XYZ file of C-alpha atoms in Angstrom:
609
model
C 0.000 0.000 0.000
C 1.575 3.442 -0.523
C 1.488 7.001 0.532
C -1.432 7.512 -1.138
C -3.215 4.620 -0.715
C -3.653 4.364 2.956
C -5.479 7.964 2.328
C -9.017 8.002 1.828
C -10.771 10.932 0.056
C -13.675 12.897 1.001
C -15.128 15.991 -0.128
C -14.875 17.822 2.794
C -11.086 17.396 3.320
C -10.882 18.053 -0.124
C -12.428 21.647 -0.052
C -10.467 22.538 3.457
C -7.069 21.616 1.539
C -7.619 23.588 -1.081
C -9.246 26.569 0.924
C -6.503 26.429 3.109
C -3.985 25.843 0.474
C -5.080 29.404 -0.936
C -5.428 31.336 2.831
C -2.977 29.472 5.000
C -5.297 29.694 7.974
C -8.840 27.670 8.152
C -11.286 26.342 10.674
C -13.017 22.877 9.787
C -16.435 21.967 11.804
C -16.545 18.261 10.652
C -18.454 15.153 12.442
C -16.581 12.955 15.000
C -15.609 10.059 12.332
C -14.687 12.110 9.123
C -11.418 11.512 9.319
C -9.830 15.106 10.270
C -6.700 13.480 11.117
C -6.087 12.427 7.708
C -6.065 15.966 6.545
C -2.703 16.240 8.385
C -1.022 13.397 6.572
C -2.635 14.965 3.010
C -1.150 18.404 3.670
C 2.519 17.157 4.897
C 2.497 15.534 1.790
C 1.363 18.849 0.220
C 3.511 21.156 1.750
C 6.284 19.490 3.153
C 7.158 16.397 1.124
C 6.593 18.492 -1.825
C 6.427 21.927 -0.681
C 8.454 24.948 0.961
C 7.628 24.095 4.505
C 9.850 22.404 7.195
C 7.345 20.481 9.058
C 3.762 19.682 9.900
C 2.710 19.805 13.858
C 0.000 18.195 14.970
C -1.603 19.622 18.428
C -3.814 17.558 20.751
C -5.405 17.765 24.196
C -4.657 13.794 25.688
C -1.264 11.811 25.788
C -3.619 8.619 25.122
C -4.471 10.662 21.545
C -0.495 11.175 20.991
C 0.165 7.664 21.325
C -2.971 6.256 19.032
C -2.120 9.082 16.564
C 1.512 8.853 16.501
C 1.540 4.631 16.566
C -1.484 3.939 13.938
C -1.484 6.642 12.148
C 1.573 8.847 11.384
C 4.166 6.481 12.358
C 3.262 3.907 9.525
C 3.277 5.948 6.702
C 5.873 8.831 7.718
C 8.961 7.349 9.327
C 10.240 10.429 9.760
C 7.356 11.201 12.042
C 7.677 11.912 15.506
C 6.283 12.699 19.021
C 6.565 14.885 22.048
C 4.410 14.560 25.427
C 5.663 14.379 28.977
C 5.964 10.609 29.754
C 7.527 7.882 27.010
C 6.366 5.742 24.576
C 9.154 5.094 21.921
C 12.240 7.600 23.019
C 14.438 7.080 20.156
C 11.243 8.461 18.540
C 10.552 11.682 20.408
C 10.992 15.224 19.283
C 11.132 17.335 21.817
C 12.132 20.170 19.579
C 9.810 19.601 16.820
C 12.492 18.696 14.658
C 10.891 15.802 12.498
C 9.179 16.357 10.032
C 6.242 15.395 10.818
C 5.136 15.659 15.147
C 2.133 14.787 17.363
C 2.310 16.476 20.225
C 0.138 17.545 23.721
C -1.341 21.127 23.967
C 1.056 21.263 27.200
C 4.403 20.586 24.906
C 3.455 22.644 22.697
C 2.271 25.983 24.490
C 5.575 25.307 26.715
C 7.860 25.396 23.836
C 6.282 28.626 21.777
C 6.284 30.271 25.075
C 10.185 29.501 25.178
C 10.504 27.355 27.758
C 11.691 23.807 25.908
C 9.568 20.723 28.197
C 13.276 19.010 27.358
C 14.773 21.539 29.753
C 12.109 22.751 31.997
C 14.114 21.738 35.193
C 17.235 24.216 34.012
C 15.310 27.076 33.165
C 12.823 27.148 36.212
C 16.189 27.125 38.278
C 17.181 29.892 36.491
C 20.889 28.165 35.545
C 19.390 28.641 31.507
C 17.270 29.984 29.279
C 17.186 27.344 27.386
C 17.533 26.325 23.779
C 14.588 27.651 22.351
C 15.494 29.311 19.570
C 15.605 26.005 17.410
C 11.983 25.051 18.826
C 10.947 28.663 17.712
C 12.282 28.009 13.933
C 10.964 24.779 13.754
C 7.670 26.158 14.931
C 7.788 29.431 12.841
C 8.556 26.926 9.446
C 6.130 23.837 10.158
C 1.792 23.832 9.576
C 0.183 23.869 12.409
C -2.828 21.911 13.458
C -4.568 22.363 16.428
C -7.318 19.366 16.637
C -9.659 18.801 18.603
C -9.778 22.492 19.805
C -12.967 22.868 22.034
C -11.221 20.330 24.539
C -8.700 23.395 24.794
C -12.031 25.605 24.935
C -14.295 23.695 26.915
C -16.505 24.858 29.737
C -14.537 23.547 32.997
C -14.141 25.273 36.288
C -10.320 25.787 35.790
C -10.327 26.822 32.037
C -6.432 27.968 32.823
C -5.607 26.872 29.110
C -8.045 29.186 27.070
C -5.582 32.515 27.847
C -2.436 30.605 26.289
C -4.299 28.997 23.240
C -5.898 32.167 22.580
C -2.510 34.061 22.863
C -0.790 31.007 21.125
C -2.985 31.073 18.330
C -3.264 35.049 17.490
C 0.586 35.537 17.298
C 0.945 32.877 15.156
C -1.746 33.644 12.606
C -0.107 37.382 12.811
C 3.219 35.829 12.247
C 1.920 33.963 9.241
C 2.261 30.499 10.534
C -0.407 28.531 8.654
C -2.859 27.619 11.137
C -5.777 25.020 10.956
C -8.136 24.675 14.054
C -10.287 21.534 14.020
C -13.272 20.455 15.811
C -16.480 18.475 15.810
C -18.556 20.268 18.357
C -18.007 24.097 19.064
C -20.806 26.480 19.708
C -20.983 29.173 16.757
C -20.338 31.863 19.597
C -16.775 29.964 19.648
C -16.222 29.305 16.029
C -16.839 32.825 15.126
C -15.068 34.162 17.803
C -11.531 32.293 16.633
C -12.650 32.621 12.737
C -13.288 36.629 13.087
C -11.274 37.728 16.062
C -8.384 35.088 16.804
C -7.436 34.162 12.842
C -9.141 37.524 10.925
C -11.347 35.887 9.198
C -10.613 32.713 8.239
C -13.038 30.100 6.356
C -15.036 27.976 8.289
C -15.185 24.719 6.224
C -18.439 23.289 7.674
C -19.394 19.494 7.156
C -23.637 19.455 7.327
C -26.094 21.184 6.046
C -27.944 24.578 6.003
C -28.747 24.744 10.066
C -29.242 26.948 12.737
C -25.574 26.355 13.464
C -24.348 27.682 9.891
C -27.244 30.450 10.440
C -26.035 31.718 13.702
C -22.551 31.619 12.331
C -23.446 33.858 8.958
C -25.612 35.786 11.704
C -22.138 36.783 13.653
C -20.879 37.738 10.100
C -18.316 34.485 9.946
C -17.745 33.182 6.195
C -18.653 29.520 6.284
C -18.634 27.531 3.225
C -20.523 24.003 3.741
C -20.124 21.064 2.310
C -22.814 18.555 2.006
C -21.339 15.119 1.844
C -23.719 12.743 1.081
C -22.000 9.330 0.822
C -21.029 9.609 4.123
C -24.319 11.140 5.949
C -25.592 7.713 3.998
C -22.838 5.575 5.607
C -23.357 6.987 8.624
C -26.859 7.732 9.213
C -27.937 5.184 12.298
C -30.956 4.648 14.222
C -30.001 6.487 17.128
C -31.830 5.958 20.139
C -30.736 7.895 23.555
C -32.368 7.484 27.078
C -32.077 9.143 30.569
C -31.708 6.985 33.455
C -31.354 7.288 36.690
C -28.059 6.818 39.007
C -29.542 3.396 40.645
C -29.891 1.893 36.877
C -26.541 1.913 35.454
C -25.833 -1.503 36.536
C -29.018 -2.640 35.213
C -28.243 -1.067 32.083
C -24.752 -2.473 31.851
C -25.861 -6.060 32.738
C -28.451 -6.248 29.839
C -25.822 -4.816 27.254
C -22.199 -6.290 28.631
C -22.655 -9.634 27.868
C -23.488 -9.181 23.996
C -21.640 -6.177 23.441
C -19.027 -4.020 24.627
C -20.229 -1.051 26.317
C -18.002 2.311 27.040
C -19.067 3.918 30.315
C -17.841 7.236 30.791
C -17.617 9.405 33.888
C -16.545 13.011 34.657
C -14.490 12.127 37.262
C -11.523 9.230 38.689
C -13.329 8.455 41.678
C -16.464 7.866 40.145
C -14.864 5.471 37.583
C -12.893 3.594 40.148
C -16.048 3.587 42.364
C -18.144 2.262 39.106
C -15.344 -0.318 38.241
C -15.286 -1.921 41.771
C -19.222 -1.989 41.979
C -18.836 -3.950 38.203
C -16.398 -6.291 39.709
C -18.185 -7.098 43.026
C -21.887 -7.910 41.307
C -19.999 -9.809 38.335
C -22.517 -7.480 36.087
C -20.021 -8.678 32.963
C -17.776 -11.214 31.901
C -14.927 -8.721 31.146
C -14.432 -5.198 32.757
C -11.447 -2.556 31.332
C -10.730 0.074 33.480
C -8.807 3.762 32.164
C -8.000 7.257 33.637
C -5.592 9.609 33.905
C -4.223 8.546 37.641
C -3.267 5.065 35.939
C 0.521 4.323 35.069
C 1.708 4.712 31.788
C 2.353 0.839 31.158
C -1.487 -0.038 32.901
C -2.622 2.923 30.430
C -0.808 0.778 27.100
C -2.690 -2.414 28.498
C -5.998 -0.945 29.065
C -5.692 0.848 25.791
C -4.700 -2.240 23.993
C -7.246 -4.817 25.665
C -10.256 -2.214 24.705
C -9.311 -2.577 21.199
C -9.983 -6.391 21.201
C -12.940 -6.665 23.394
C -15.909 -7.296 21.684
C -18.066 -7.893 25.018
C -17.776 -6.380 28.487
C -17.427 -2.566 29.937
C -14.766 -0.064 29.196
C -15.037 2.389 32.051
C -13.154 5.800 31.288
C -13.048 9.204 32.088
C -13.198 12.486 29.813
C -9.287 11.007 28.440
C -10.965 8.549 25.792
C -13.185 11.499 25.090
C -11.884 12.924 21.921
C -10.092 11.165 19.088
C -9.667 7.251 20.175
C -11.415 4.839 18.431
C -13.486 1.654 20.015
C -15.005 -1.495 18.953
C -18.505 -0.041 20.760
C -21.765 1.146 19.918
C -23.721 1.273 23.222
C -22.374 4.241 25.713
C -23.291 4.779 29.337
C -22.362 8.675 30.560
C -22.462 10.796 33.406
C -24.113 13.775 32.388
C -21.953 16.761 30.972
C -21.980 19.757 28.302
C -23.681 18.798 25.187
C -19.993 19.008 23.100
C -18.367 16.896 26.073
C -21.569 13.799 25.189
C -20.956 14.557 21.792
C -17.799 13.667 21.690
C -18.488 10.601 23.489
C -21.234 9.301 21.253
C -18.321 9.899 18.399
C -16.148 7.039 19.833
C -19.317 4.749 18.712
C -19.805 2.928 15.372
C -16.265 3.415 14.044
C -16.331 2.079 10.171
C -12.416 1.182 11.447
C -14.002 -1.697 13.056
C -16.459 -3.419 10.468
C -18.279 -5.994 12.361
C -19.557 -3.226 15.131
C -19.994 -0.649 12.399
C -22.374 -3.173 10.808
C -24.112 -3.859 13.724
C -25.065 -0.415 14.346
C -26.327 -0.396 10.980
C -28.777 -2.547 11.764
C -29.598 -2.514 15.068
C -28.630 1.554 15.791
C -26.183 2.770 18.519
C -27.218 3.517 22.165
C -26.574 6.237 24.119
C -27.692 5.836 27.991
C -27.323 9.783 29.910
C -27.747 9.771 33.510
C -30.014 12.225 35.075
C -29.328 13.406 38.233
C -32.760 13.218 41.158
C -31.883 16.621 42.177
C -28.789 18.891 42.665
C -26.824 17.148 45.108
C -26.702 14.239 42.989
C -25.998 16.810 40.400
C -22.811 18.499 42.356
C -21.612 14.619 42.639
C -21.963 13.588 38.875
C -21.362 16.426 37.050
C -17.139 16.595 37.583
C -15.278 19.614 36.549
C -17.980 20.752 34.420
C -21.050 23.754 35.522
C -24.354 23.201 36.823
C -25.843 25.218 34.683
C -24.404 24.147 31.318
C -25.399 20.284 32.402
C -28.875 21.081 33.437
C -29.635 23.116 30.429
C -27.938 20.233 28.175
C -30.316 17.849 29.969
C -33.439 19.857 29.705
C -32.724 20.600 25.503
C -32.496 16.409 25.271
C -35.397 15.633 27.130
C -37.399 17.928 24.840
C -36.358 16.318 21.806
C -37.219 12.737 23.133
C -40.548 14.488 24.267
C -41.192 15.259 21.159
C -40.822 11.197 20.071
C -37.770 12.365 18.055
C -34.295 11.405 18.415
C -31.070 12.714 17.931
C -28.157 12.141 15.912
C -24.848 12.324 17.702
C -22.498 11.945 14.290
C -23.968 14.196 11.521
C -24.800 18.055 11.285
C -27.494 17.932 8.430
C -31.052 17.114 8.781
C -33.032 14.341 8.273
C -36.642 12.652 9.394
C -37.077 12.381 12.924
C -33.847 13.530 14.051
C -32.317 16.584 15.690
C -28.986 16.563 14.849
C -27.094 17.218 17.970
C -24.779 20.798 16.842
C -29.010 22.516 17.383
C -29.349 21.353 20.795
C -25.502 23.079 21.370
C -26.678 25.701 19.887
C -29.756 25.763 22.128
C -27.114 25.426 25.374
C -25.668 28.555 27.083
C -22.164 29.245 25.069
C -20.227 30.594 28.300
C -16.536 31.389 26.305
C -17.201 34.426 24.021
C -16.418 36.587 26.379
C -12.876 35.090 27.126
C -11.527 34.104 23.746
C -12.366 37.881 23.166
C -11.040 39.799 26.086
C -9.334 37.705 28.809
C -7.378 39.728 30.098
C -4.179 36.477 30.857
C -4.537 36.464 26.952
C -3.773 39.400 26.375
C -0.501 39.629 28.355
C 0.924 36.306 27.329
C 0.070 37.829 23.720
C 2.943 41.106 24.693
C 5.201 38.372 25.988
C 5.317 36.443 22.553
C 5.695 39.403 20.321
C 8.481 40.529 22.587
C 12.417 39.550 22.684
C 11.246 38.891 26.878
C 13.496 35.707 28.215
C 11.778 32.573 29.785
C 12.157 34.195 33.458
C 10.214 37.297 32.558
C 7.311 35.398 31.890
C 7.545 32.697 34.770
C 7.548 35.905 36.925
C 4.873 37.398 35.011
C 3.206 33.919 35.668
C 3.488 33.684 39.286
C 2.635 37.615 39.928
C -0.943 37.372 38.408
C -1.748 33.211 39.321
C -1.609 32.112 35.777
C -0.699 28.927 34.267
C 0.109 28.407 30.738
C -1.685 24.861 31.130
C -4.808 23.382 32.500
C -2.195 20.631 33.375
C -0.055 23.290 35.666
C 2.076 21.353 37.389
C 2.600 17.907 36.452
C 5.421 15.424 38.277
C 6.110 12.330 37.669
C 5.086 8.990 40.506
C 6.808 6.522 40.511
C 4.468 3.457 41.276
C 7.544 0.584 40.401
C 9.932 1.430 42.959
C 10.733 -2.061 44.134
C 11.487 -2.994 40.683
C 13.926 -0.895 39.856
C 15.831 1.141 42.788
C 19.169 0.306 42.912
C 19.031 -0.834 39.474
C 20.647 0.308 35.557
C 18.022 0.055 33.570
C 18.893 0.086 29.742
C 15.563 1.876 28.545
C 13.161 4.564 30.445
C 10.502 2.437 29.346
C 11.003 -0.104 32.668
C 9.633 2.927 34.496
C 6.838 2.608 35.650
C 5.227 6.312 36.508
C 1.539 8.150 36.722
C 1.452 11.619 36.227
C 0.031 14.128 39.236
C -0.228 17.587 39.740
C 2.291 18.670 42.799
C 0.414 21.631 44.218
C -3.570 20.225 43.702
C -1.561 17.051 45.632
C -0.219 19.193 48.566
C -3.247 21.462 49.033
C -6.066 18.723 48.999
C -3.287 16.999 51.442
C -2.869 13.644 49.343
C 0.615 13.315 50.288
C 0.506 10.048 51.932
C 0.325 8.389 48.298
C 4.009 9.144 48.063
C 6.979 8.155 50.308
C 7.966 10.646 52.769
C 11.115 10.706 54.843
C 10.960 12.620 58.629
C 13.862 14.868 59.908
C 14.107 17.325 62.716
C 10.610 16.286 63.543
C 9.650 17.267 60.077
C 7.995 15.361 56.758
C 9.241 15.447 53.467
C 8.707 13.906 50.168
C 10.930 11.086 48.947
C 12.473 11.000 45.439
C 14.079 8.853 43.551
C 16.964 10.208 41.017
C 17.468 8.757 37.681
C 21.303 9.198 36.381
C 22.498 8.738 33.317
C 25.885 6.267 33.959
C 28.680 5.026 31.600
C 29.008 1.411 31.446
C 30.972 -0.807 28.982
C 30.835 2.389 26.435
C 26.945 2.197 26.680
C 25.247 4.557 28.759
C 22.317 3.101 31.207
C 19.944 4.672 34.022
C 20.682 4.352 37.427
C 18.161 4.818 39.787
C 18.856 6.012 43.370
C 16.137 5.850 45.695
C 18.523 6.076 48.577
C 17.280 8.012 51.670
C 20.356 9.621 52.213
C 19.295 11.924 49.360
C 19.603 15.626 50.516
C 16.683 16.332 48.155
C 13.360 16.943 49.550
C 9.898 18.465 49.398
C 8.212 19.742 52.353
C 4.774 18.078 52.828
C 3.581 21.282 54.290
C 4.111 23.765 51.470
C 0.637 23.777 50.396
C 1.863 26.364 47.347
C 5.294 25.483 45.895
C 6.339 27.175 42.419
C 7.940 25.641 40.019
C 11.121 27.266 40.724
C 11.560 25.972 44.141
C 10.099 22.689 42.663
C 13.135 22.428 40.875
C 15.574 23.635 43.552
C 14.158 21.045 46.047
C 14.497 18.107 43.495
C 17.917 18.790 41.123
C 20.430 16.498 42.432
C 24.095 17.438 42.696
C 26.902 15.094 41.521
C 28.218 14.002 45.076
C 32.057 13.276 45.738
C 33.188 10.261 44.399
C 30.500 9.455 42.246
C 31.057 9.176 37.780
C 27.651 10.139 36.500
C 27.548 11.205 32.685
C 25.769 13.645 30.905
C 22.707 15.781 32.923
C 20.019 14.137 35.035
C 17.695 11.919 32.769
C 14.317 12.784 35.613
C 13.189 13.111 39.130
C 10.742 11.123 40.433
C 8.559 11.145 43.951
C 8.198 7.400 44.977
C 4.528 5.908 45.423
C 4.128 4.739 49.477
C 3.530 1.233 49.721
C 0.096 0.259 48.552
C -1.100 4.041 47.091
C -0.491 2.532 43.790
C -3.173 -0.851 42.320
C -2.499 -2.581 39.554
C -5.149 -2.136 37.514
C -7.042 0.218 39.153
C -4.603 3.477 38.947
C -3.267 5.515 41.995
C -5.641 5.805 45.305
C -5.899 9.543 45.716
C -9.232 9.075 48.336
């Protein structure tokens, strides 16, 4: 198979390459399933195979969608391709610097690096020992396509929406710099869309995959140019028999039970404990033969198995959280969710009926995908289901729903055109309360991290900048590494990262909601302190290896009472020094804290209750 082979065609790709082959900036609206990814590999070919650009980068919101994008997708037809996200999947394969030709990357990688501070030497320049070498990232960056997919994860309606100011900043310097810029979603409110089409890129194209509705309308209404594309062979290859219920809390195990056995069913909820909770409650009633669980406070190698034993299951319960949400695709076409924002169910209706796996996408031809929403009795249950996500947006997605199925008609959670006895689902987001206008317009962090980028400012004027006004460039803040494998390997030389075994965890949410006793702590002069474990890179036989140290005569702590810690003093408290007498080579390959003894379950992910 070549090159050109292994890409599939379809009108609406077609129109947003050429459209964005004439503007170099676009935004394309297109159904979960149309295959936006695949515009990536068709304009790298374009443009950098054939053309005068250096590179193609590829933005997303979830390490789980680097590794499925990278390994099925990019990988096998670019072998030039790379990666970047914080954790490991194939080092020799990693491009921290975006210097291959063709990189998936995290949102947190890449709004790090165009903000100067290179993730490969975070620890040097929060220390304030560097600036680091970001003036290679910045070429790279200034020279490649960019593609920011999947954008209304970036822009979604949390509580902590601390990624909106960067994006937005991120995303207007680079259209004024005249890096060709393509933003890519399935399910944004029009308020949104025309916000980045007319404000953020200057207006740019909107490329819309549907048909004439109140979507496009409110769109032209906001005076956004949207050209829409009607494709027809897929709205027939995709057009199922929908069919979406509410049920309550105390029926999701009687839902699960009648669908498990036969099928496999994804149930998604908005937050860890909850899927933990669910997954133990599955277990302990038997309610299916075969139960994956997956969530952000797993380990990276429990994260590969999970990943890889939900895309063989064709019976039994994958329960997830929001990080299977955009992107991944499952052998499923019955989905159990906690109620969320209508984009957020959206999304998760997407991973059903996948025409990558035939014999489920057949079955949901004839028999229809099910979607299963749970409705809350009143607003305590409410406070406890909905997550991260706001009352009011969940109760007014809920109340749009139930008047469609009041009105005995469904609605479609893939396409955006019309047809008989369906709602398609971008009306009833339109019909929610769009709460983001306002920010991707004025916020105010936005606006300063926009001065900072069209300045000459080093890496230390912004992390000041940072700390004076409480602003992270992330939602993900302040991620650290756990290691859960500690018996394995301290005291050992490993020959590859990849025996580490580590979750990710935010430091300061950890210290302030007083979770420390999940990692190892050490007491002196009546004090606690965090344990770590060092990972040195050693010379051995001409070959370097990892050594990891885990000894407790480390000087290197962190106080277990400094419920704020920035990331300065992070780094001061965990940077090793070579001691006397020992031969390290090179830097320090990573710091890690060490799980305590029993914090960490195999299977089940990190006990943070």
């Amino acid at each position: 198979m070549t090159f050109i082979d292994a890409i599939h065609s379809r009108p609406g790709l077609e129109r947003a390459r050429e459209l964005f082959k004439r503007d170099g900036k676009l935004v394309l609206i297109a159904p979960t399933g149309y295959g936006k990814t695949v515009l990536s590999l068709k304009l790298y070919r374009d443009y950098v195979q054939q053309g005068p650009w250096g590179g193609l980068i590829h933005v997303v919101p979830y390490r789980a969608l680097v590794r499925q994008i990278y390994s099925e997708k990019f990988k096998p037809y670019v072998p030039s391709s790379g990666y970047q996200s914080l954790e490991y999947i194939e080092p020799k394969y990693k491009s921290p610097y975006f210097l291959r030709d063709l990189v998936v990357t995290t949102l947190d990688s890449f709004v790090y690096n165009l903000f100067k501070i290179p993730v490969a030497e975070l620890n040097k320049i929060y220390r304030m020992v560097s600036q680091g070498h970001y003036y290679p990232i910045e070429l790279s960056i200034f020279t490649s396509i960019i593609v920011l997919d999947e954008a209304h994860v970036y822009l979604g309606d949390t509580d902590e929406d601390t990624s909106i100011a960067s994006v937005v900043a991120a995303s207007t310097f680079l259209n004024n710099a005249g890096v060709p810029l393509l933003i890519e979603s399935a399910t944004m409110h029009s308020d949104i869309v025309s916000a980045l089409s007319n404000n953020i890129l200057g207006g740019a194209k909107v490329v819309y995959i549907g048909d004439e509705n109140n979507q496009v309308k409110n769109l032209r209404a906001k005076g956004t140019s949207v050209e829409v594309v009607r494709d027809r062979d897929f709205e027939s290859s995709n057009s199922f028999n929908w069919r979406t219920q509410l049920v309550s809390k105390d029926k999701i195990i009687e839902v699960l039970q009648e669908h498990c056995r036969s099928s496999l069913v994804l149930l998604i909820t908005n937050t860890v404990k909850r899927a933990i909770e669910i997954y133990n409650e599955i277990l302990e009633k038997g309610a299916c033969d075969k139960a994956v669980l997956l969530h952000g406070l797993m380990s990276n190698k429990d994260r590969e198995k999970a990943l890889s034993e939900m895309n063989k299951a064709l019976s039994g319960v994958i329960v997830s959280t929001q990080v299977v949400e955009a992107g991944v695709e499952l052998p499923s076409r019955v989905l159990i969710t906690d109620p969320a924002p209508l984009e957020n169910l959206a999304q998760r209706a997407g991973r059903l009926c996948r025409e990558k796996y035939t014999n489920i996408y057949e079955e949901c031809k004839k028999e229809g995908p099910l979607v299963f929403i749970v409705k809350p009795a009143g607003d305590s249950e409410l406070d406890e289901l909905k997550g991260p996500y706001r009352a009011e947006r969940v109760k007014s997605v809920l109340a749009s729903i139930n008047n469609v199925l009041g009105r005995h008609r469904e609605v479609d959670w893939r396409l955006m055109s019309h047809r008989e006895n369906y709602t398609p689902f971008v009306e009833l987001l339109e019909d929610t309360q769009a709460v983001q206008q306002g920010p991707l317009k004025t916020n105010i962090g936005a606006v300063i991290l926009g001065e900072y980028l069209r300045s000459d400012a080093m890496p230390e004027v912004l992390i000041d900048i940072l700390s004076s006004i409480g602003l992270e460039l992330t939602r993900s803040g302040f991620l650290v590494n756990l290691l859960v494998n500690a018996k394995d390997v301290c005291g050992r030389e490993l020959g590859d990262l990849d025996e580490l075994e580590t979750v990710s965890i935010d430091l300061r949410s950890l210290l302030r909601r007083g979770g420390v006793r999940i990692v190892e702590t050490i007491s002196m002069d009546g004090r606690d302190y965090l344990r770590l474990a060092v990972v040195r890179v050693v010379r051995k036989n001409g070959e370097n290896v990892f050594k990891v140290v885990c000894d407790e005569k480390s000087k290197y702590y962190i106080p277990t009472w400094a419920k704020e810690i920035s990331h300065k003093e992070y780094q001061d408290l965990t940077t090793p020094k070579v001691e006397d007498g020992e031969e390290y080579f090179g830097s320090i390959a990573i710091t890690l804290l060490i799980a305590s003894e029993g914090s960490y379950v195999k299977g089940r992910g990190l006990s943070v209750w």
